[in-house]
mmCIF file of C-alpha atoms in Angstrom:
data_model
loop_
_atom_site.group_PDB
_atom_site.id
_atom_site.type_symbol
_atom_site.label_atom_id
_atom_site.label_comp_id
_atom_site.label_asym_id
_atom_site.label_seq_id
_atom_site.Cartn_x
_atom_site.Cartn_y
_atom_site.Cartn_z
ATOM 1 C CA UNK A 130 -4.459 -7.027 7.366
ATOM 2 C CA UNK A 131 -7.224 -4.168 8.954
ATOM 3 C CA UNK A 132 -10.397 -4.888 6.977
ATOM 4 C CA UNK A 133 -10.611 -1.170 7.400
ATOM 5 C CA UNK A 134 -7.894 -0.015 6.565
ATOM 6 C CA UNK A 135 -5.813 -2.675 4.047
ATOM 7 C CA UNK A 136 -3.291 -0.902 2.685
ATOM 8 C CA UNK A 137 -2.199 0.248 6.623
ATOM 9 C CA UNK A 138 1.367 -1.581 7.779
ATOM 10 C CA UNK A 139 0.307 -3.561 10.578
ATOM 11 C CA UNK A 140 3.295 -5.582 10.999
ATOM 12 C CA UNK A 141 6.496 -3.626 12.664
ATOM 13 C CA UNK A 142 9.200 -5.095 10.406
ATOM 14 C CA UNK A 143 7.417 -3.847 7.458
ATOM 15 C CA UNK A 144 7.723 -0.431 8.161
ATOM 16 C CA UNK A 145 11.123 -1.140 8.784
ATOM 17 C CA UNK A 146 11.487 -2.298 5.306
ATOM 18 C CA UNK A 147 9.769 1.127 4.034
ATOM 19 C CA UNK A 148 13.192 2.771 5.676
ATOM 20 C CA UNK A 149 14.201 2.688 1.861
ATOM 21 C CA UNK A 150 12.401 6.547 1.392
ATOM 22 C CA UNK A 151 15.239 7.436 3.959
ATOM 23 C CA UNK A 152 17.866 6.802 0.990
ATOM 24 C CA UNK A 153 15.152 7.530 -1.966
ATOM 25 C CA UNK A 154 11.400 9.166 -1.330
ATOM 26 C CA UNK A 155 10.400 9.085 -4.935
ATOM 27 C CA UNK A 156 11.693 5.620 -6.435
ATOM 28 C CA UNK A 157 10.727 5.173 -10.309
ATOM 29 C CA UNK A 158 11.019 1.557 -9.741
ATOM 30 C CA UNK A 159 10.670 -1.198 -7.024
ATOM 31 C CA UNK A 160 10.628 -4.998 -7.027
ATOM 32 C CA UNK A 161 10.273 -7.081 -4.431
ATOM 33 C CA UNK A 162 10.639 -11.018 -3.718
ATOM 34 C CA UNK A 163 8.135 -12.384 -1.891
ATOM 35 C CA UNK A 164 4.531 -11.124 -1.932
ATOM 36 C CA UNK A 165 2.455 -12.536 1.415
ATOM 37 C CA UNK A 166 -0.645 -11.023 1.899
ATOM 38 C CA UNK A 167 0.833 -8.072 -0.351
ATOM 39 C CA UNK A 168 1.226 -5.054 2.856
ATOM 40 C CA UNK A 169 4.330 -3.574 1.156
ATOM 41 C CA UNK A 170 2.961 -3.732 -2.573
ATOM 42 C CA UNK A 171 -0.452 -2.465 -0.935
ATOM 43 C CA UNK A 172 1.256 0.767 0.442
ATOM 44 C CA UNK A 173 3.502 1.454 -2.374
ATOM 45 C CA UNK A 174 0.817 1.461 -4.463
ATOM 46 C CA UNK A 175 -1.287 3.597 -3.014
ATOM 47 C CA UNK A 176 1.331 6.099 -1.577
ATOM 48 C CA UNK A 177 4.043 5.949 -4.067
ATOM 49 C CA UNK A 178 1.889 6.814 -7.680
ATOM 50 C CA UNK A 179 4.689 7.432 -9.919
ATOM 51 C CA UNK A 180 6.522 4.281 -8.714
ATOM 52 C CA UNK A 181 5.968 1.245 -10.818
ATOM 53 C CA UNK A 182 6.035 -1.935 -8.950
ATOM 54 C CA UNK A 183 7.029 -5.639 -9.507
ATOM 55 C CA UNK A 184 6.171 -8.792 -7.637
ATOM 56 C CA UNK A 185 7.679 -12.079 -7.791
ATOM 57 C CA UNK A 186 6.142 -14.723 -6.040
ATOM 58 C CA UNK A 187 7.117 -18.567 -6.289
ATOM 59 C CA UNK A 188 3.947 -19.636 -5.165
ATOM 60 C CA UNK A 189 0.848 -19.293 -7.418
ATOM 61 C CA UNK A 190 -1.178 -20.094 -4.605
ATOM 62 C CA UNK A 191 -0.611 -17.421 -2.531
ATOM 63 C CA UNK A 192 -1.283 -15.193 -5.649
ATOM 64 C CA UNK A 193 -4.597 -16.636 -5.603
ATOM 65 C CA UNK A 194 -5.624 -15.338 -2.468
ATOM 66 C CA UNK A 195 -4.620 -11.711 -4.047
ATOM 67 C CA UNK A 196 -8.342 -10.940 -4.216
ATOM 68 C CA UNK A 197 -9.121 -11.993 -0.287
ATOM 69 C CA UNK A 198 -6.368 -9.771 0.503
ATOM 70 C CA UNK A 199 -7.184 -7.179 -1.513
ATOM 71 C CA UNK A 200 -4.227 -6.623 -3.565
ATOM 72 C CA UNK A 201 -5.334 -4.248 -7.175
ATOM 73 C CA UNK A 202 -5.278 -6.238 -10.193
ATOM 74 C CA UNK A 203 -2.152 -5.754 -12.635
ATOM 75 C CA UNK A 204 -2.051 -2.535 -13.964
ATOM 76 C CA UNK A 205 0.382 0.171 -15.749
ATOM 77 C CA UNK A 206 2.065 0.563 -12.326
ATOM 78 C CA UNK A 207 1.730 -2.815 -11.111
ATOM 79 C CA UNK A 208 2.615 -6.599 -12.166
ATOM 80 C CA UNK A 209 2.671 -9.571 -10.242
ATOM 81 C CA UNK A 210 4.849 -12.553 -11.703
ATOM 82 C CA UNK A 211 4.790 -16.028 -10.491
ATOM 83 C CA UNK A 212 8.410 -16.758 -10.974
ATOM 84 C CA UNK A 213 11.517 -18.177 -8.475
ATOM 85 C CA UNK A 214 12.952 -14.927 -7.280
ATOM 86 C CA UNK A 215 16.686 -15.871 -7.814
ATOM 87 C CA UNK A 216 16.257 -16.797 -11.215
ATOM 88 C CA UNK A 217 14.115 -14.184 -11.851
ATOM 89 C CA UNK A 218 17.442 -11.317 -11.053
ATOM 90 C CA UNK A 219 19.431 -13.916 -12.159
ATOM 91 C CA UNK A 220 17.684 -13.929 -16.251
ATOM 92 C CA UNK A 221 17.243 -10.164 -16.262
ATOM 93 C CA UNK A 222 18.535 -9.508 -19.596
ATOM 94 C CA UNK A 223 21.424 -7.606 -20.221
ATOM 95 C CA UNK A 224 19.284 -3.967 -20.982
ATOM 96 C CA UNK A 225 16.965 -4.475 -18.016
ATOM 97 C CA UNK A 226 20.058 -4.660 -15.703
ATOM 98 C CA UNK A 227 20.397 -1.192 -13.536
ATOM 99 C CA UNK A 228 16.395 -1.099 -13.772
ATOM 100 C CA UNK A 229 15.436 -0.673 -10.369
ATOM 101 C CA UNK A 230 15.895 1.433 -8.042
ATOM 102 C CA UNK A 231 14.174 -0.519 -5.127
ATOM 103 C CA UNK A 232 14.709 -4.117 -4.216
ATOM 104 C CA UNK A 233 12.933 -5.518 -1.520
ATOM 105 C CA UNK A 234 13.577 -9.282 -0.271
ATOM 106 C CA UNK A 235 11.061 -10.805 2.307
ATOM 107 C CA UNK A 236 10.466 -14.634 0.562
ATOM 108 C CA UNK A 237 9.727 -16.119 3.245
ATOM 109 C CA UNK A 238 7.982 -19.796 3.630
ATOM 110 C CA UNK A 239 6.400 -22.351 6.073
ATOM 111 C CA UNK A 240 10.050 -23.344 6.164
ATOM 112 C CA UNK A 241 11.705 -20.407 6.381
ATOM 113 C CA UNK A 242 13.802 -18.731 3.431
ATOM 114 C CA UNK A 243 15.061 -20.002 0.630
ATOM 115 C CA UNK A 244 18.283 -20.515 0.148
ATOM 116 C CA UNK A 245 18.189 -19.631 -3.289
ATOM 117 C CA UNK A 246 17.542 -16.226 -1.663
ATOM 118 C CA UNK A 247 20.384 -15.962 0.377
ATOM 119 C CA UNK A 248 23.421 -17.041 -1.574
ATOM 120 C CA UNK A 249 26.492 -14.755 -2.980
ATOM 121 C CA UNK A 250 24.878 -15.152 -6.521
ATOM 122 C CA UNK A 251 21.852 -14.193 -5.813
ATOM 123 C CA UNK A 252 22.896 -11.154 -3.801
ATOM 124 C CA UNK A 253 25.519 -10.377 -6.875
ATOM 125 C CA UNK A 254 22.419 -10.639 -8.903
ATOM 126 C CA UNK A 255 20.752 -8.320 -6.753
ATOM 127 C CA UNK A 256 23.274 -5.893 -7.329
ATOM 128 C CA UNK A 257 23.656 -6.256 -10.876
ATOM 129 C CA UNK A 258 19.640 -5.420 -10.939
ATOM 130 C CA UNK A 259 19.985 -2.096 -9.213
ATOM 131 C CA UNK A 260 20.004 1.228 -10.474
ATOM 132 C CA UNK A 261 22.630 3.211 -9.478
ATOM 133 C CA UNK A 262 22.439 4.121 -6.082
ATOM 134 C CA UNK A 263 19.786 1.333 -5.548
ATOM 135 C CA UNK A 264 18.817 -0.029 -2.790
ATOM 136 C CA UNK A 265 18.128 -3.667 -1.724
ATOM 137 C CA UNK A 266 16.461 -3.956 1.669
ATOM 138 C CA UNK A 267 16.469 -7.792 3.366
ATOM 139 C CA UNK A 268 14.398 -9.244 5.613
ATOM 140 C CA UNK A 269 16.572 -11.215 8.041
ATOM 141 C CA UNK A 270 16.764 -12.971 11.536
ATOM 142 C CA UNK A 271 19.053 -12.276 13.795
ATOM 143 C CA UNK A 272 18.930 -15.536 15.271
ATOM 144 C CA UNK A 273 18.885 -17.647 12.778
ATOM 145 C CA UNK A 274 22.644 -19.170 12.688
ATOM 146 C CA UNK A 275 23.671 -18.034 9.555
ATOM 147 C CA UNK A 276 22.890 -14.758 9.387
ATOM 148 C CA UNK A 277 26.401 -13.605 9.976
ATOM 149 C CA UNK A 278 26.914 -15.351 6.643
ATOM 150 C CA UNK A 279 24.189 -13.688 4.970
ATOM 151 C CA UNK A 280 25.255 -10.415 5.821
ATOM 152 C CA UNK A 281 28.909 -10.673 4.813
ATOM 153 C CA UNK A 282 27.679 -12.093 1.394
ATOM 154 C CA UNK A 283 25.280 -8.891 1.426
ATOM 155 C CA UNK A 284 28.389 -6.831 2.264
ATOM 156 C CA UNK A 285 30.663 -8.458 -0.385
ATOM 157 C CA UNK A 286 28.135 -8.024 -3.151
ATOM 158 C CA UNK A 287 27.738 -4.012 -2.383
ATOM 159 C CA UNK A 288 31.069 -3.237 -1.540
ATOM 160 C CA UNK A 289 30.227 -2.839 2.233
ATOM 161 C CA UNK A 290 28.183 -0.573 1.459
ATOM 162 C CA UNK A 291 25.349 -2.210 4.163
ATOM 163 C CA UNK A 292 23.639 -0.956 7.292
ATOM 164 C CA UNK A 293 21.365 -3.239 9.373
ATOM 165 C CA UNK A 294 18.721 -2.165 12.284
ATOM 166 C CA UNK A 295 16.583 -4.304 14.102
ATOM 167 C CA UNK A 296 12.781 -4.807 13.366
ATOM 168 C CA UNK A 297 10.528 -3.598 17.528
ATOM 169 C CA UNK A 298 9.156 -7.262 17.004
ATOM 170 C CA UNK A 299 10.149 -10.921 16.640
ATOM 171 C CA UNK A 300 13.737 -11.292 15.515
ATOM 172 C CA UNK A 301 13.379 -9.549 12.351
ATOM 173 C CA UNK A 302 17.104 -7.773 11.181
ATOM 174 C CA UNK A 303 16.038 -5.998 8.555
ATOM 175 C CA UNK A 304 19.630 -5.019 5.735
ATOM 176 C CA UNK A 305 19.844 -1.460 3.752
ATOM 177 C CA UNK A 306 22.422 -2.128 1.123
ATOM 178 C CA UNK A 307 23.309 0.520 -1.708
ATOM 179 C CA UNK A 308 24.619 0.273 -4.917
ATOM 180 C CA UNK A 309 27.758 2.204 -5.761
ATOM 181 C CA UNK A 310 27.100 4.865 -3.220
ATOM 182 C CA UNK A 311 28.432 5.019 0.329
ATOM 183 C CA UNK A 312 25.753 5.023 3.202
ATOM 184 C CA UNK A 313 25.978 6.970 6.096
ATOM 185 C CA UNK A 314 24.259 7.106 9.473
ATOM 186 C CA UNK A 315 24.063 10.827 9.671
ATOM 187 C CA UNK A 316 22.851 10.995 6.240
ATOM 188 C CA UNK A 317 19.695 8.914 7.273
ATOM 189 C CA UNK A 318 19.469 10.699 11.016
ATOM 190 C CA UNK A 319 19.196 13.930 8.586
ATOM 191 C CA UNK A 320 16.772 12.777 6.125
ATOM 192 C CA UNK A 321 13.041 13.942 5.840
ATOM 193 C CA UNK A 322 11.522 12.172 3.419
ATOM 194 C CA UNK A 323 8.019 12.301 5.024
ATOM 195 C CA UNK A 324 7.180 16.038 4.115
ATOM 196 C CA UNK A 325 5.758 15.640 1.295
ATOM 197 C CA UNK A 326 3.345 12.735 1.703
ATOM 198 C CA UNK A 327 -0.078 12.354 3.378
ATOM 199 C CA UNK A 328 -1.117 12.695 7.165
ATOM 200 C CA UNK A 329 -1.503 8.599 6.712
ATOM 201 C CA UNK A 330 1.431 8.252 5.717
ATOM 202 C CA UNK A 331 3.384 10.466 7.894
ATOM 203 C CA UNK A 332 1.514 9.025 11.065
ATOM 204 C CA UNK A 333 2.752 5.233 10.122
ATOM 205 C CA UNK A 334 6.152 5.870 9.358
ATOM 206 C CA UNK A 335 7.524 8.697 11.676
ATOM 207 C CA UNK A 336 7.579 7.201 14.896
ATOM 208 C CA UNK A 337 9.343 4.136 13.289
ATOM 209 C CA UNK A 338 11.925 6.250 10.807
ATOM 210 C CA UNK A 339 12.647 8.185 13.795
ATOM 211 C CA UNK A 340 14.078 5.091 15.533
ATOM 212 C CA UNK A 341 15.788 4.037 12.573
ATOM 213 C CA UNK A 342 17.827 6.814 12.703
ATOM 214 C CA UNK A 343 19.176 5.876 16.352
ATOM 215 C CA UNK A 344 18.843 1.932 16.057
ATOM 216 C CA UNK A 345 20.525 1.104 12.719
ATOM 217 C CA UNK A 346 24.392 0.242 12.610
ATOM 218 C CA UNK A 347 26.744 -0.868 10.289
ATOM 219 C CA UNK A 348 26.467 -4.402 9.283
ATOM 220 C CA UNK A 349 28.454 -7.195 10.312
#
């Protein structure tokens, strides 16, 4: 995190993840599943006003540190819930299903991730939370030796309906999945979903959407 400048993605694969406003600029809701030192939640916040947004974090001691990191205190937009992120889609209740219109999955550990977070229920849950014409977006690793088997449980859950790109850094594979609506490569190459935000915003995200729109492929 830039002392000066916290709510600024620093890390590549994070403004991967914020591909989403390719597919939907002005989401009502987002979740996400796993909150680290709170980048994404930190830039939605700020940038996306009439989104409300959801945290789940399994770890209360990394929600803790939500001061040092500088993430806002719960709010009308904003709640942060200390809560197992599989059972947490899995227990939505039957009139909170179709709620959101984001999901974003980064819960990620000393150990890597769960695997409670990467199982055909859990992505099935996923689905079942989604709005439709949702999207879930999926922090991966390409190298990790199952993630063939994550994506084809991604791809089962939505139908197919999944396009992957590759984070610039690391090994990060980072999954666009959509709920009930076909996605298309030309239809993100096409998109401008910058226009309407701030200079900020527009000089973190361009460079990196623009590559998006030549980098991602069709999942598994």
């Amino acid at each position: 995190m830039s002392s000066e400048h916290p709510t600024q993605l620093e890390v590549d694969y994070t403004r991967t993840m914020m591909g989403f406003l390719l597919l939907d600029s002005q989401p009502a809701s987002i979740a996400m599943i796993g909150l680290g030192g709170g980048s994404l939640l930190k830039f939605c916040h700020r940038h996306l006003p009439a989104a409300q947004f959801t945290a789940i974090e399994v770890n209360p001691h990394v929600i803790a540190l939500r001061q040092e990191f500088e993430i806002p205190e719960d709010d009308e937009r904003l709640r942060i819930i200390c809560a197992d992120g599989a059972d947490f889609v899995r227990a939505l209740p039957e009139e909170s299903a179709g709620r959101y219109d984001v999901l974003l999955v980064d819960g990620y550990d000393g150990l890597g991730q769960s695997t409670s977070l990467c199982s055909q229920r859990f992505y099935d849950d996923c689905f079942r939370a989604l709005s439709p014409g949702g999207v879930l977006v999926v922090n991966l690793h390409h190298d990790h030796p199952e993630h063939g088997v994550y994506t084809g449980r991604i791809r089962l859950a939505f139908d197919g309906n999944v396009l992957e790109v590759a984070s610039m850094e690391k090994s990060n594979s980072i999954l666009f999945a959509r709920k009930n609506q076909r996605l298309c490569i030309d239809e993100l190459r096409q998109s401008r979903p910058l226009e309407n935000f701030a200079p900020e915003v527009r000089a973190q995200l361009q460079q990196e959407f623009s590559r998006i729109g030549w980098d991602i492929r069709q999942a598994g």
